[in-house]
Amino acid sequence: MELVCPAGNLPALKKAVDEGANAVYFGFQNSTNARQFIGLNFTDKRAKEGIDYAQSRGCKVFCAINTYPQPAGWKTWTEAVDQAAALGVDALILADMGLLDYAAQEHTDVSRHLSVQGSATSHAALRFYQQQFGIKRAVLPRVLSISQVEDLARKSPVELEVFAFGSLCIMAEGRCYLSSYLTDESPNTRGACSPAKAVRWQETDQGLEARLNGVLIDRFQQGENAGYPTLCKGRFEVEGATYHAIEEPVSLSTLDLLPKLDAMGISAVKIEGRQRSPAYVAQVTRIWRQALDAIDSPIKTEQQLHAWAAELSQLSEGSLTTLGAYHRKWK
Amino acid sequence: MLKLSLGPLLYYWPAESTQAFYQQVEDWPIDLVYLGETVCARRRDLKLDDWVAIGQRLQTAGKEVVFSTQTLIESEGDLKQLAKLIQRAGELGWLVEANDQSALQLLIEAEQPFVTGPSLNIYNLRSLKKLTDLGLQRWCYPLELSRETLVDFQRSLIQTDSNSSSEHNRQLETEVFAFGHLPLAWSSRCFSARFHDLPKDRCGFVCQQYPDGLMMRSQEAQDVFVLNGIQTLSGGRCNLLDQLPLMQQEGVSIVRLSPQAQDMKSVVMAFDEARKNLQAGLSNTITQIPLHAAQECNGYWFGRPGMDQINIDLE
C-alpha cells in the first residue's frame, strides 16, 4: 500500500518525502483546492521545486484541484489543471465532473484520481467516473464501514485510496453544505470548512465562547480543551439536552485496520492535514511508514502498536482518535 | 407559466400520514411530484409498490410523477433497491431523479433519461453539458449557489440552444428549490438515534417521532440545523416566493417546494397565486405565506451565507 501524505507547503513536502511517503499531495494558492488556508499551498515556482525534490527521490506528486468551479471562475480552474499538467505531476485529484471531463480531454496522459469530494460511495458510482472520465483511482469518503469498503474493493473498477489519519469528516464529503450555510464558504465553493476568517473567540462570564460568523458553536469552561470550532463538532441544544449533537472533537485513526485494508487490496492510505505544520507531517509520516513496513513483519509486537497509537493520539484533535464509520458501533 | 413541483418527502412520517398527505396533493395545483425515500434505507414503512400506487393516483390526478433516489448509497443492499426503483420507473415510463453518481450510472446503463436533484453537484456548464449528453432532461439548481450564478447558467444555456441542433439541449429544464428547510448534509451516522442514545442499526425508528425533524439550536437558542436521521437540514426555512419574477425572467421552468408537516397547502396556494399573477402580468403581490413562525432564510440566493435573511427592499 502507498502512503500518501499532505504537503501544505514546501517544508512539509520535504519532510514527508524524507520520512518515507510514497506520494505527496498539494494544491495551488487559490480556491481550486479543498484546503484553502491563509499562508498555505504552492506558487508555480514552489510547486516546481517540490515536484523536483519528491520525484528525484522516488516519491510521486499529486495535485489536488478538488473544488467545484462555477461559470464565472471556470478559467481559473482549467488553468490550474493546465498548470499542474505542465509541472509534470503524477496525478490530478479532481472532484467536479466538468473539470474531470476537461482533464480527460485535454491532458489524456496525466492520471486522474477522483477526490473524496467526488463523493463516490458505491461501485456503480466508481464505474460512472471510470467510464466517463477514465479515472485511475478514487479516494473513498469517510462514511463507509470497513465491511462496505471491503465490498467496494472486491468490485471496484479502479484503485482505491482510503483515509487513514487526520480530521474526521462525518458527512459524505462533496455533499456537505453546512459550512456555506453558516459562513459564505464551503469545501465545494471555496475549499474551506468553518473558515478561520469567520471564527471569533471571546472570554465571557459563562466561559470561553467560540463563534463562527456569530453563531455560538461551543462554550468552554476553565480546564476544558478548547478545540477549533468546526461547526459539526460543537455542543448544541436539542430538546433541552446540550451535547455534541453531531460529533465530538476527535480525529480518525485506522492504525488498527492497516493489515485488513492491505489484505483487501486497498492501493493507498491517505494522511489528512495540509493545514498542519511540517513537524506534524514529519512525525505522522514516520509512524505510518513504520506501521506500513511492519504489516508483513512477524516481529511486530502489540507493544509497538500501542506505542505508535499513543504517539499519534498526542498529535490528534482533543488527543482522541476514533475508527469513525469504519467501525459499525460509531454510527 | 412556471411549474410547481413538490420535492421528495424528507422526513419519516407514518405510512398513513404519508398516504393521507399525497391524497391531499391530488387536489393541489402542483404539476410534478417527486416520490420515494431519499434519506435512509431503513425507512421502509412504504414499499416500492406503495409508492407506485401513490404515484399512479397522482398521475390520474394529472401530475407528472418522478421517482427520487436515496442520496447516500452505502451498501450492496442500497444498490439493489436503487436498481429495482429504476427498473420500475422505466416500466411505468416515469422519470427518475438521480441524487448521486450511483443512480446516474444505473440510469445510463438502463438507457433511461433522467433528472438530477440538488445534491448532485452541477456547478458549471461543462458538467451540465456532459450530463445532458448522457440523458439529463432537467436539473435542480444546487442549493448553495446564487441567483447571479443561475443567471450565468441560464444565459449560456439560451446561447447554446440557439447555436445547437441538439434535441437534448432544447429540452433541458431548470428547477429551483424555493421553499422549505434545505437538505445540507448526509452522514453514515444517524443523529436522531444519537439523540436517543441508540445504535443506528437498532434505532427504533425514533425519527418518526419528529414529523419536521429535530431542531438543533446553539447554546443561545438560535436555530442552527434540523436533524433528520442521517440528514442535516438548515435551521432556517428557505422561502424564495418573492423571487419568482426573476426566475421566470431567466427561463427557470420549475419551482420546487419541499414538503413539511404543517401548512403545506397554504404554501402551495401562495406559490400558485404568485405564479398566476406573474403570468397575468400583475406585479407579484403575494410575498407572504400565513405560516407558523419559523426563522426564514434566503442567503444562498443572494450570494451570502445560507442562513442570512435578506430583505430585498434594502438590496
Coordinates of N, CA, C and O in Angstrom, one line a residue, chain A residues 329-331, chain B residues 189-207 209:
Chain A
K329 N -20.1 0.4 15.3 CA -20.7 0.9 16.5 C -20.7 2.5 16.5 O -21.5 3.1 17.2
W330 N -19.8 3.1 15.8 CA -19.7 4.5 15.8 C -20.9 5.2 15.3 O -21.3 6.3 15.7
K331 N -21.7 4.5 14.4 CA -22.8 5.1 13.8 C -24.0 5.3 14.7 O -24.9 6.0 14.4
Chain B
R189 N -23.8 8.3 10.1 CA -24.4 8.3 11.4 C -25.8 8.8 11.5 O -26.1 9.8 10.7
C190 N -26.6 8.3 12.3 CA -28.0 8.8 12.5 C -28.0 9.7 13.7 O -27.8 9.3 14.8
F191 N -28.4 10.9 13.5 CA -28.4 11.9 14.6 C -29.6 11.8 15.4 O -29.6 12.3 16.6
S192 N -30.7 11.3 14.9 CA -31.9 11.1 15.7 C -31.7 10.0 16.6 O -32.0 10.1 17.8
A193 N -31.1 8.9 16.2 CA -30.7 7.8 17.1 C -29.7 8.2 18.1 O -29.8 7.9 19.3
R194 N -28.7 9.0 17.7 CA -27.7 9.5 18.6 C -28.4 10.4 19.7 O -28.0 10.2 20.9
F195 N -29.4 11.2 19.4 CA -30.1 12.0 20.4 C -30.7 11.0 21.4 O -30.8 11.3 22.6
H196 N -31.2 9.9 21.0 CA -31.9 8.9 21.9 C -30.9 7.9 22.4 O -31.3 7.0 23.1
D197 N -29.6 8.1 22.1 CA -28.6 7.2 22.6 C -28.8 5.8 22.1 O -28.6 4.8 22.9
L198 N -29.2 5.7 20.9 CA -29.5 4.3 20.4 C -28.5 4.1 19.2 O -28.1 5.0 18.5
P199 N -28.1 2.8 19.0 CA -27.2 2.5 17.9 C -28.1 2.6 16.6 O -29.3 2.3 16.6
K200 N -27.5 2.9 15.5 CA -28.2 3.1 14.3 C -28.9 1.9 13.8 O -30.1 1.9 13.3
D201 N -28.3 0.7 14.0 CA -29.0 -0.5 13.5 C -30.1 -1.0 14.4 O -30.7 -2.0 14.1
R202 N -30.2 -0.4 15.6 CA -31.4 -0.7 16.4 C -32.0 0.6 16.8 O -32.2 0.9 18.0
C203 N -32.3 1.5 15.8 CA -32.7 2.9 16.1 C -34.1 3.0 16.6 O -34.5 4.0 17.1
G204 N -34.9 1.9 16.4 CA -36.3 2.0 16.9 C -37.1 3.0 16.1 O -38.2 3.4 16.5
F205 N -36.5 3.5 15.0 CA -37.2 4.4 14.1 C -37.7 5.7 14.8 O -38.8 6.2 14.6
V206 N -36.8 6.2 15.7 CA -37.2 7.3 16.5 C -37.4 8.6 15.7 O -38.1 9.5 16.1
C207 N -36.9 8.6 14.5 CA -37.0 9.8 13.7 C -38.5 10.0 13.3 O -38.9 11.1 13.0
Q209 N -40.8 10.1 15.3 CA -41.5 10.9 16.3 C -41.4 12.4 15.9 O -42.0 13.2 16.6

